[in-house]
Short mmCIF file of C-alpha atoms and ligand atoms in Angstrom, two decimals:
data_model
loop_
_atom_site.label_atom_id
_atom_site.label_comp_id
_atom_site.label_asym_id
_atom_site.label_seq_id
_atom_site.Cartn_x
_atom_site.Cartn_y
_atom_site.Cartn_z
CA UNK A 15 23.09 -24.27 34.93
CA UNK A 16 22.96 -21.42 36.39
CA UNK A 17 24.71 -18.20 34.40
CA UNK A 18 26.12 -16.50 37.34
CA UNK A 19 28.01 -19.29 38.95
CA UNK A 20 30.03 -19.76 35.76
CA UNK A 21 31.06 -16.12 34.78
CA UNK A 22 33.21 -13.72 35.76
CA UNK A 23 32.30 -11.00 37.73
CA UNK A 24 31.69 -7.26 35.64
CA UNK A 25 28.60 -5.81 33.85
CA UNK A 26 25.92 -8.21 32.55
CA UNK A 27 26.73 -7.69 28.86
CA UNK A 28 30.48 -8.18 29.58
CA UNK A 29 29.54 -11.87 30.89
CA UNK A 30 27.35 -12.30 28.13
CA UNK A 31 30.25 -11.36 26.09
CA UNK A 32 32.51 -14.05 27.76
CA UNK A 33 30.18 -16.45 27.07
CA UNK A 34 29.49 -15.89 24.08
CA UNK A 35 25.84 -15.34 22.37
CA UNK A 36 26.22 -18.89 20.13
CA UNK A 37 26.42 -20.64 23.54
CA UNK A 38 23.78 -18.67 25.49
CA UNK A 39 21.64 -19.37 21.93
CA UNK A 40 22.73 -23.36 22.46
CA UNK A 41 22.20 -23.27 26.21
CA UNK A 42 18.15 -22.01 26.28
CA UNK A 43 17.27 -22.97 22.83
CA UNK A 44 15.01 -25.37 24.26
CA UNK A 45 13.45 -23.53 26.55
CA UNK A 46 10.10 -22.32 26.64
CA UNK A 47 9.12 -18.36 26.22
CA UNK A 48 8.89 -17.02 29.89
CA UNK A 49 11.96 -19.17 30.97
CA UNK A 50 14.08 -17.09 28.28
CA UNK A 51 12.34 -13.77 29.64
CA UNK A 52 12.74 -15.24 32.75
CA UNK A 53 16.61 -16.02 32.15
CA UNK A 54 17.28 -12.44 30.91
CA UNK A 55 15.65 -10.45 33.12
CA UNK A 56 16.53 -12.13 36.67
CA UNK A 57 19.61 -13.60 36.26
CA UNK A 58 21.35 -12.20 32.74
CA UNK A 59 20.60 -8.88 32.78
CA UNK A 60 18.53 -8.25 36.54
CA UNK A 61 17.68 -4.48 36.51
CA UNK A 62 18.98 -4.12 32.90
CA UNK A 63 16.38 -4.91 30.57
CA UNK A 64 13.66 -3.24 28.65
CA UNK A 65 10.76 -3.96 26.81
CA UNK A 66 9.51 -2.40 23.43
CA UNK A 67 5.68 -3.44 22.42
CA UNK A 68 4.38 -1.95 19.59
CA UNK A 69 0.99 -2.79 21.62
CA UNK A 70 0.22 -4.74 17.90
CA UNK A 71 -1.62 -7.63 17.33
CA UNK A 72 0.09 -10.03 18.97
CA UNK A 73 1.93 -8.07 21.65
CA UNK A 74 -0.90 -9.38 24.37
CA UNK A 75 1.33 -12.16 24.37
CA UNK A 76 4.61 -10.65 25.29
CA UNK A 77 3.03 -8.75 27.64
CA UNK A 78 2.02 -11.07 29.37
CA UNK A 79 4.54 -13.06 29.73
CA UNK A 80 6.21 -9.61 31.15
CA UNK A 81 3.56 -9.67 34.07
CA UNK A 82 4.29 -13.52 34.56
CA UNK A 83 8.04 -12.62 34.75
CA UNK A 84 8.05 -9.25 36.83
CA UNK A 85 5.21 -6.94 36.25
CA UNK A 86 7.36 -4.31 37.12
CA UNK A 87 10.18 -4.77 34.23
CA UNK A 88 10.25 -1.31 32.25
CA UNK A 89 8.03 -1.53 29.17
CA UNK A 90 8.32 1.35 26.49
CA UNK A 91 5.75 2.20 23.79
CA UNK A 92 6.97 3.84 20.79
CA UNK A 93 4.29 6.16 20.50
CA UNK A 94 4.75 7.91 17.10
CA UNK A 95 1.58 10.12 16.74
CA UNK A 96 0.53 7.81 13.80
CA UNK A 97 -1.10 5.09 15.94
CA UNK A 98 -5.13 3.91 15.24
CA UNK A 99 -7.11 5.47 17.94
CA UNK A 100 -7.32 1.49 18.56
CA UNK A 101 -4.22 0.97 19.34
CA UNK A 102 -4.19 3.98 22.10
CA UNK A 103 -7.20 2.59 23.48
CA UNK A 104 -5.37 -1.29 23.66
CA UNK A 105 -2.22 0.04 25.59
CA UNK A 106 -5.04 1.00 28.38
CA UNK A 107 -6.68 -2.51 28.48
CA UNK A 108 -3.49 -4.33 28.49
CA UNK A 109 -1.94 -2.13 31.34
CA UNK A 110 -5.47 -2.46 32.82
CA UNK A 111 -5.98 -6.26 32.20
CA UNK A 112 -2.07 -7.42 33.02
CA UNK A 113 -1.12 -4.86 35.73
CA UNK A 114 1.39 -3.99 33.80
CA UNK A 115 3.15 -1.01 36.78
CA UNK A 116 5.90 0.72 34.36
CA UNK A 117 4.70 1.38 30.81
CA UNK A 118 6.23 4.51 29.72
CA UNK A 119 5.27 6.08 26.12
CA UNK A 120 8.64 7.50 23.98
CA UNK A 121 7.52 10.38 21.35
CA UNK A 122 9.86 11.89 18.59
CA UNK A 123 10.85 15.26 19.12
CA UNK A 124 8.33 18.05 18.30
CA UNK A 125 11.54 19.89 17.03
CA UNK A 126 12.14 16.86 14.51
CA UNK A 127 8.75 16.83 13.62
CA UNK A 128 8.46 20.19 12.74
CA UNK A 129 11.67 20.49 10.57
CA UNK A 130 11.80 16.96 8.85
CA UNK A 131 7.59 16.44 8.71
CA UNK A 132 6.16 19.36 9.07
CA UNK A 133 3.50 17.92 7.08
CA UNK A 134 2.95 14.61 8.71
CA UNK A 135 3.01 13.06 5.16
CA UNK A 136 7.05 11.72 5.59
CA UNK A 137 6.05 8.36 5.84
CA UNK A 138 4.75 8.10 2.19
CA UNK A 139 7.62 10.07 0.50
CA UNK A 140 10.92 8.60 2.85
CA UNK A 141 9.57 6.01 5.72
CA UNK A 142 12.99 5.22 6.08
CA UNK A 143 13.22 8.65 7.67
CA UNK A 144 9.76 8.57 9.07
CA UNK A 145 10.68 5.82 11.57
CA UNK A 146 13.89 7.34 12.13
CA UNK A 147 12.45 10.47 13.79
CA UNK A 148 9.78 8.64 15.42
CA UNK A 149 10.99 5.24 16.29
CA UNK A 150 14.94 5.19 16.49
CA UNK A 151 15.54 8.55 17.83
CA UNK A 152 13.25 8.50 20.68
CA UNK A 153 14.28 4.82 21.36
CA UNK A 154 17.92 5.35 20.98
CA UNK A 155 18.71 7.14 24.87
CA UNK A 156 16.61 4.61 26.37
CA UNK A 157 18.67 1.38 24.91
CA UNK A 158 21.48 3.71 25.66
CA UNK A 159 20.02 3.18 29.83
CA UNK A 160 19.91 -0.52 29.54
CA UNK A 161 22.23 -3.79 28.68
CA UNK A 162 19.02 -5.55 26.82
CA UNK A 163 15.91 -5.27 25.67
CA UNK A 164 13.05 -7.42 24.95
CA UNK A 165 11.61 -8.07 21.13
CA UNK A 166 8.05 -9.70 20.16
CA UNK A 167 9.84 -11.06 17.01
CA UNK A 168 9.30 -14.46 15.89
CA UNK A 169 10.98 -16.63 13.10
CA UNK A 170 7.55 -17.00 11.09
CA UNK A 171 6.69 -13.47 10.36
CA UNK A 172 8.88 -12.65 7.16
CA UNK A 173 11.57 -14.11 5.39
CA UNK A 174 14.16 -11.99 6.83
CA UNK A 175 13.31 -13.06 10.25
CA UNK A 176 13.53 -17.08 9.58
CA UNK A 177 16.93 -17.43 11.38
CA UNK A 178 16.12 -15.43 14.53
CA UNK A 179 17.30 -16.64 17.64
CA UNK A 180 16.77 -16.15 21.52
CA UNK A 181 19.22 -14.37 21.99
CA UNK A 182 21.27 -11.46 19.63
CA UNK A 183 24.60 -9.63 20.53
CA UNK A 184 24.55 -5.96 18.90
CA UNK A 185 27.52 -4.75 17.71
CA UNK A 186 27.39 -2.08 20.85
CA UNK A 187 27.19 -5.02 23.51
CA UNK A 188 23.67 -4.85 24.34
CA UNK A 189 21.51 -7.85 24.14
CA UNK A 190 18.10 -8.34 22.64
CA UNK A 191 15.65 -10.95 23.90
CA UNK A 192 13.75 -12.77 21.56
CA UNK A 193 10.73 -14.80 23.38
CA UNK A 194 8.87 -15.65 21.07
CA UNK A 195 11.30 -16.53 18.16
CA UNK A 196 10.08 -20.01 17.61
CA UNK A 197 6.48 -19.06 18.17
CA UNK A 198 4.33 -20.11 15.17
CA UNK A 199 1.19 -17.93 14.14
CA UNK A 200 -1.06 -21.18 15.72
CA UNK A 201 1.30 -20.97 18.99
CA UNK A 202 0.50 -16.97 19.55
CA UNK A 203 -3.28 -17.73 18.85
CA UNK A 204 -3.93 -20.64 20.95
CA UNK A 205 -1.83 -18.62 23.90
CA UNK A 206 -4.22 -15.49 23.74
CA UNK A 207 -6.61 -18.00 23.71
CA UNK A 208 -5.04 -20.05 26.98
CA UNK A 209 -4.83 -17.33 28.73
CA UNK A 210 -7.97 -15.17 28.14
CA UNK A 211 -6.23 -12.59 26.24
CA UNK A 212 -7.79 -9.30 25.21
CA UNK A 213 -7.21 -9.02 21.25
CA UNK A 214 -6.30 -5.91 19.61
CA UNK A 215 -9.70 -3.94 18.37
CA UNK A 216 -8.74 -4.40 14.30
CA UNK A 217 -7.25 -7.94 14.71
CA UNK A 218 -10.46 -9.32 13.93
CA UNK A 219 -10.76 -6.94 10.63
CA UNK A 220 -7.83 -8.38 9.08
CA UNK A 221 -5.17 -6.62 10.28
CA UNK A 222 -2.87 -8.98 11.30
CA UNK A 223 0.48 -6.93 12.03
CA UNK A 224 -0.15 -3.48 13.60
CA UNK A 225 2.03 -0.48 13.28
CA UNK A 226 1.27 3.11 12.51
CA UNK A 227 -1.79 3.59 10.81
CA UNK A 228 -0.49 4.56 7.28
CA UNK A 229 1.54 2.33 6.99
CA UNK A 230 -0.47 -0.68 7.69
CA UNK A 231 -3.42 -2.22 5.56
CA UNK A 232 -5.41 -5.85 5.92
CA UNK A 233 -3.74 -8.80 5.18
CA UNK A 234 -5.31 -11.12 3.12
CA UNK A 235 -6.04 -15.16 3.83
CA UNK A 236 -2.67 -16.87 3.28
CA UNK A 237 -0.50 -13.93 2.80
CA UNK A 238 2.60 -13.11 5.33
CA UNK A 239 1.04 -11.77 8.53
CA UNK A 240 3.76 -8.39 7.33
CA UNK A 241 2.40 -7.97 4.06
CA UNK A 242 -0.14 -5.22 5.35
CA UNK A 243 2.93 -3.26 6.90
CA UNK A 244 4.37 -0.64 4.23
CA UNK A 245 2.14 -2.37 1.85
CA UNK A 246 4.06 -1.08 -2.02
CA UNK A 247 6.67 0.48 -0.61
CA UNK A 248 10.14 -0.81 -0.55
CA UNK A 249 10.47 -1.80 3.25
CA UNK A 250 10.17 -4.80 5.44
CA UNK A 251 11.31 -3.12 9.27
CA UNK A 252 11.07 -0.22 11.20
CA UNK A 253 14.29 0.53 11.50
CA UNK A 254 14.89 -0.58 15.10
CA UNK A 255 14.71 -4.21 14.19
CA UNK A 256 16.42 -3.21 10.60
CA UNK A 257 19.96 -3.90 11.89
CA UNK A 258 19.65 -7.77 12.85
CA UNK A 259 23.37 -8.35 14.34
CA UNK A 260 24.32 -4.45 14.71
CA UNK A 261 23.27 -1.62 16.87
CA UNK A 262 19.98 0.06 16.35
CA UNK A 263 19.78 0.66 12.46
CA UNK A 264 20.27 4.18 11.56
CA UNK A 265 18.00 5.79 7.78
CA UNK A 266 19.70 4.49 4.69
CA UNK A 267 23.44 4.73 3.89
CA UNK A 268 24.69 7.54 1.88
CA UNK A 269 25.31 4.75 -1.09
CA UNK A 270 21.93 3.73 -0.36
CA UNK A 271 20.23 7.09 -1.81
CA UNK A 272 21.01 7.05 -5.07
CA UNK A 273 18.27 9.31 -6.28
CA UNK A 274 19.81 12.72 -7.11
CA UNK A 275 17.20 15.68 -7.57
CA UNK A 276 17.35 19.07 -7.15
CA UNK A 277 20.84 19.43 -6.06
CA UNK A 278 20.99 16.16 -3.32
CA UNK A 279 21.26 12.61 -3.16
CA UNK A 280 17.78 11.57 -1.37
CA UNK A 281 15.79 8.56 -0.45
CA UNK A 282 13.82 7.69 -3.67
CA UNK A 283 10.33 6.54 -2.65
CA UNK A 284 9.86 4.69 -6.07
CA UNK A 285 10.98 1.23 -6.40
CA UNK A 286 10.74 -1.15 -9.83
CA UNK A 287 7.65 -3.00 -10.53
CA UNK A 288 7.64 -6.69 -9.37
CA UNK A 289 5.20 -9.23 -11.24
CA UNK A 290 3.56 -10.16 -8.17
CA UNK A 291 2.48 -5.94 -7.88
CA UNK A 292 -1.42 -5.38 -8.39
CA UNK A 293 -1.61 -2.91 -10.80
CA UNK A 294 -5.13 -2.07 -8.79
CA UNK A 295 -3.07 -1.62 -5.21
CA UNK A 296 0.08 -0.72 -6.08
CA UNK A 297 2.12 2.61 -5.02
CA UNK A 298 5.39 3.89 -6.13
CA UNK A 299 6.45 2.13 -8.37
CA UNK A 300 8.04 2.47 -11.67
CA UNK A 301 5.77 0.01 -13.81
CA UNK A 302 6.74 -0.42 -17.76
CA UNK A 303 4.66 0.97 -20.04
CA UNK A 304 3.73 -2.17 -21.63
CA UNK A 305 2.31 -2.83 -18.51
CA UNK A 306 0.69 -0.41 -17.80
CA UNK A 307 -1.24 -0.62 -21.28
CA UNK A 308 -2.41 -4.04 -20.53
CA UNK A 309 -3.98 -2.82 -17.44
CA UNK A 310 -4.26 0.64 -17.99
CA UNK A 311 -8.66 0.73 -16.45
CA UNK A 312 -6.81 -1.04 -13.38
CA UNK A 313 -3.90 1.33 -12.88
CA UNK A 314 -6.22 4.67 -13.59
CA UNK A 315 -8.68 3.33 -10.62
CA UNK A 316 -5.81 3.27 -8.01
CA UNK A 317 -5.64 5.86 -6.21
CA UNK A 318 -1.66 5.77 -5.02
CA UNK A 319 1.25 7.88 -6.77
CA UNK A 320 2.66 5.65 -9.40
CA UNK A 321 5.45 6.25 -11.72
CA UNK A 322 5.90 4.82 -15.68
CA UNK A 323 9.23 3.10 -17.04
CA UNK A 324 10.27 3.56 -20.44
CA UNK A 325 12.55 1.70 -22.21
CA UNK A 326 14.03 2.07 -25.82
CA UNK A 327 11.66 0.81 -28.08
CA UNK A 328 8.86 2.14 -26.09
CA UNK A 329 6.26 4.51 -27.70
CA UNK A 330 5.21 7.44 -25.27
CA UNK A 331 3.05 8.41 -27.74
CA UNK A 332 0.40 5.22 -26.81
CA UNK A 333 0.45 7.20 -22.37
CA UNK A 334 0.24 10.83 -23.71
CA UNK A 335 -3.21 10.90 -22.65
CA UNK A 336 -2.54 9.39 -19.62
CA UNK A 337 0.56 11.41 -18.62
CA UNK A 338 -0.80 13.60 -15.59
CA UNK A 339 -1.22 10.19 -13.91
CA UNK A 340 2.67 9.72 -13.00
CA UNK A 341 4.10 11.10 -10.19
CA UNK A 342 7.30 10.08 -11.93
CA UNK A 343 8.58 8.79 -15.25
CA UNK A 344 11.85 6.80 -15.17
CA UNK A 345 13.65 6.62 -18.44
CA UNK A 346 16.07 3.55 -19.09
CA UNK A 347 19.59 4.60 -20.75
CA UNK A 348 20.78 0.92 -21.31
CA UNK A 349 24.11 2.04 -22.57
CA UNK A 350 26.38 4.96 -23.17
CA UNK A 351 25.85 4.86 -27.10
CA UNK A 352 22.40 4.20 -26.97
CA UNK A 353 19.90 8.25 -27.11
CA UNK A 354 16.95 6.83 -27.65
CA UNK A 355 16.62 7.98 -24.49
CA UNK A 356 16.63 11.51 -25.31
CA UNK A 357 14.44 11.20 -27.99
CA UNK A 358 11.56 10.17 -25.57
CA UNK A 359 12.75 12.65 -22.92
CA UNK A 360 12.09 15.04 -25.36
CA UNK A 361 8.73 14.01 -26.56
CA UNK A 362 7.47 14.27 -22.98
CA UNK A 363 8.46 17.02 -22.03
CA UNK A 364 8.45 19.86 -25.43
CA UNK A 365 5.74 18.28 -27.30
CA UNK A 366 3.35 16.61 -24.52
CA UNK A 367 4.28 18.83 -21.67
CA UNK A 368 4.72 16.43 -18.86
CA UNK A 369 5.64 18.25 -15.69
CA UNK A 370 6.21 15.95 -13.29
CA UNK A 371 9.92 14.79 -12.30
CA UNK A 372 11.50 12.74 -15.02
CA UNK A 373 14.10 11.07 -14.55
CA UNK A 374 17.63 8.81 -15.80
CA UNK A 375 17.89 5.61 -14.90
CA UNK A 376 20.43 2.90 -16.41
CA UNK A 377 23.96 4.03 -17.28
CA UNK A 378 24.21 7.25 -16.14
CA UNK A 379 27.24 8.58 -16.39
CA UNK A 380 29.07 12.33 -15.40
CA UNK A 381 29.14 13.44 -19.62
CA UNK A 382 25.46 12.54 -20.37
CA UNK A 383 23.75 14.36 -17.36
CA UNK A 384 24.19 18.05 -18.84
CA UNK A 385 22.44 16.49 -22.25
CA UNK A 386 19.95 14.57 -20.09
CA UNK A 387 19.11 18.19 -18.50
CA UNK A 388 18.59 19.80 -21.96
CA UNK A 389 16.06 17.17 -22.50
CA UNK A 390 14.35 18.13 -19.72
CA UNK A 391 15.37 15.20 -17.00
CA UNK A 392 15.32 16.41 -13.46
CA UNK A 393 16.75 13.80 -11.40
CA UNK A 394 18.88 10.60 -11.69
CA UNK A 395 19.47 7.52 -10.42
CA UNK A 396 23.11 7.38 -10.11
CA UNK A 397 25.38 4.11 -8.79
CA UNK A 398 28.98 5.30 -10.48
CA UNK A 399 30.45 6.60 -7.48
CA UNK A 400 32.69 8.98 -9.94
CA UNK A 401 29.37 10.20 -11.42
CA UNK A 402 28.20 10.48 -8.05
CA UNK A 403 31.08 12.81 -6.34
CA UNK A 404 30.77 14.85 -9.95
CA UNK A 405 27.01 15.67 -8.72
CA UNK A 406 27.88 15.95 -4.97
CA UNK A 407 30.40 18.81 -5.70
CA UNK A 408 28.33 19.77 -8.65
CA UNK A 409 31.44 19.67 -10.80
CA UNK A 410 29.93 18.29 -14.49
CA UNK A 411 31.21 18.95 -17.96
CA UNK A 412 29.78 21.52 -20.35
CA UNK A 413 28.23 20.54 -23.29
CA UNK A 414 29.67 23.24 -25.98
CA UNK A 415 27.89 21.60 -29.14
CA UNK A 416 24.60 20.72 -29.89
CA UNK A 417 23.79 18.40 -32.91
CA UNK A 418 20.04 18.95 -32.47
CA UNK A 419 17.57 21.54 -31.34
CA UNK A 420 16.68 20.94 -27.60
CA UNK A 421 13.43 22.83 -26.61
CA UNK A 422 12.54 26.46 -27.56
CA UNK A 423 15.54 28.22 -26.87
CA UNK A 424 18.55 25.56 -28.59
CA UNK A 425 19.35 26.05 -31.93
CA UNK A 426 20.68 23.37 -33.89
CA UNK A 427 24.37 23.43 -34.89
CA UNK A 428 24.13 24.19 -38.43
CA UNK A 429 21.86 27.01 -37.79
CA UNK A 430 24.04 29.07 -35.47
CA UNK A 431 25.30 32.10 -36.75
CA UNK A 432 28.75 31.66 -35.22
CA UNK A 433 29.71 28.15 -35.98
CA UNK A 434 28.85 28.89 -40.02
CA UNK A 435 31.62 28.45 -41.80
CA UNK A 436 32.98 31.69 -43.43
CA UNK A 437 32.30 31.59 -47.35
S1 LIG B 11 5.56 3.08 10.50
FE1 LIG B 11 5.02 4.64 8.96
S2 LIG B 11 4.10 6.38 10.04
FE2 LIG B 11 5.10 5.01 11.56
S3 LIG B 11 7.06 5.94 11.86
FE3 LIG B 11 7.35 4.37 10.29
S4 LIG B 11 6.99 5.40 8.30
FE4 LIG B 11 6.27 6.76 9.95
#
């Protein structure tokens, strides 16, 4: 069948609209690779699609299909300033090997840069934010140019990408092409193979999915081709792909950042310890004490920020030594009633002098953050959306009465001068 004998007349994406991405999805779900590119970009969308390559490890294979297809067809590079000299080097060859006529290289704004990463260090603290500046923003006017655009995704790569399909509608009515969605990892290899393709210089050191140099590492034998991309931190995407059915994905919600500190609601960059972590590898996260006693020769020897969870029953005492090691120490308040919380809060801070941020995490509510304070806790993990417009507008009860001493300068109740009773 042929698309534009059965729909109306109007802009590509409108007749893509009429008919209605579960058909188109039906109607070339059997079809090969380059007949879907081939689909999209001369008779769906003909002058109106894109291509983003993240000129990774398997993007040879894209690409090629591209210069099978029209080796004219617009290709953008996301070039973030984070890349492996490799990489750089690969987006020559391929141009090189594939004729590839219209590559064009998108860069974040130097003004973004220098305001929100001034450091170049972003990505360890807030990727979220990281990609934002240097993959959505500069991509954002060019999807604005086009009715599609072309993704190297396939179904095998992660979990979250096991239902993609050919074709996905985005909630602004542009279209992204999915090639290679039913491409298996054996399927990409024995088609660079095929076809004589050049692989990418650190393939062939392990690293099987290729972004931005910090955030990717060597994957090992059997493990998700991802798992070396934001390897311990608390993200799967970049934050294009992030949105599967919507638009381009924007940096976490609002209710997403749930970390308050130092007056704002921010992106927390520590996550909870999963079982699977290895306590040698692992980076930002929260891992019990318990935990961290049982592997405590591992845990000193990595060399990532790492953060400690204590929970009532916990003795700091048994990490005092060990204290400087924390980037942050999370503090569980299981329920309203229950200060043991303070206790350790306390112990940290006035009697072993940890500096680093401390925080509340549990049930946090609006009356216990001015006590948490006295104790020394600096930020909060806060889901109570009351709790959480008390902070925002920085409207929080006073505490007028102190039943114990808190630090140097709090005097206990009984002690105080003016709450003695008279005779
Ligand atoms: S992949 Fe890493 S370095 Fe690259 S933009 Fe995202 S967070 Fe930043």
């Amino acid at each position: 069948m042929v698309l534009a004998e059965v729909l109306p007349q109007g802009r590509k994406p409108d007749k893509l609209r009429a008919l209605g991405i579960v058909a188109l999805n039906g109607m070339f779900d059997e079809m090969d690779a380059v007949g879907v590119l081939r689909q999209a970009a001369h008779d769906l969308l003909p002058g109106d699609l894109a291509i983003v390559s993240s000129f990774g490890a398997d993007s040879a294979v894209l690409l090629h299909l591209v210069a099978q297809v029209d080796p004219s067809l617009p290709v953008y590079f996301l070039e973030t300033g984070k890349h492996f000299p490799e990489t750089l080097a690969y987006v020559e060859t391929l141009k090189k090997q594939l004729g590839l006529m219209n590559v064009t290289a998108l860069r974040p704004d130097p003004k973004d840069v220098a305001r929100f990463d001034p450091n170049g260090d972003l990505w360890e603290t807030d990727p979220d934010s990281c990609c934002h500046i240097r993959k959505t923003e500069p991509l954002e006017p060019i999807t604005e140019q086009y009715g599609g655009w072309v993704t190297g995704r396939k179904r095998y790569q992660t979990v979250e990408r096991g239902v993609l399909p050919h074709f996905e509608l985005t909630s602004d009515d542009r279209i992204k092409v999915n090639p290679l969605a039913y491409f298996t990892d054996a399927d990409v290899n024995s088609y660079k193979r095929e076809h004589g393709l050049p692989e990418h210089p650190l393939f062939d050191k392990g690293y099987k999915s290729i972004g931005c140099a910090p955030c990717t590492s060597v994957v090992a034998e059997g493990e998700d081709p991802r798992a070396g991309r934001w390897r311990g931190l608390n993200k799967k995407e970049c934050g294009i792909h992030f949105d599967f059915n919507g638009a381009i994905a924007r940096p976490m919600a609002d209710a997403d950042h749930t970390l308050f500190k130092d007056g704002a609601f921010i992106a927390d960059p520590f996550r909870a310890w999963d079982e699977a972590d290895d306590p040698a590898s692992v980076r930002y996260a929260h891992v019990p004490l318990p935990v961290f006693m049982a592997h405590r020769a591992a845990f000193l020897a990595n060399p990532h920020p790492l953060g400690l969870l204590v929970v009532p029953g916990d003795n700091v005492e048994d990490v005092r030594q060990d204290l400087s090691r924390f980037a942050s120490i999370a503090i569980r308040f299981p329920s309203f009633t229950d200060g043991r919380g303070y206790s350790s809060a306390r112990l940290l801070r006035e009697r072993f002098g940890y500096a680093g941020e401390l925080r509340a995490v549990g049930d946090v509510l609006q009356d216990q953050i001015p006590l948490m304070r006295r104790c020394g806790i600096s930020a909060f993990v806060v889901t109570h959306e009351p709790t959480r417009q008390a902070l925002r507008s920085g409207k929080l009860p006073e505490v007028h009465i102190y039943y114990q001493p808190v630090g140097t300068t709090e005097v206990p109740v009984g002690t105080r001068p003016y709450l003695r009773r008279a005779g």
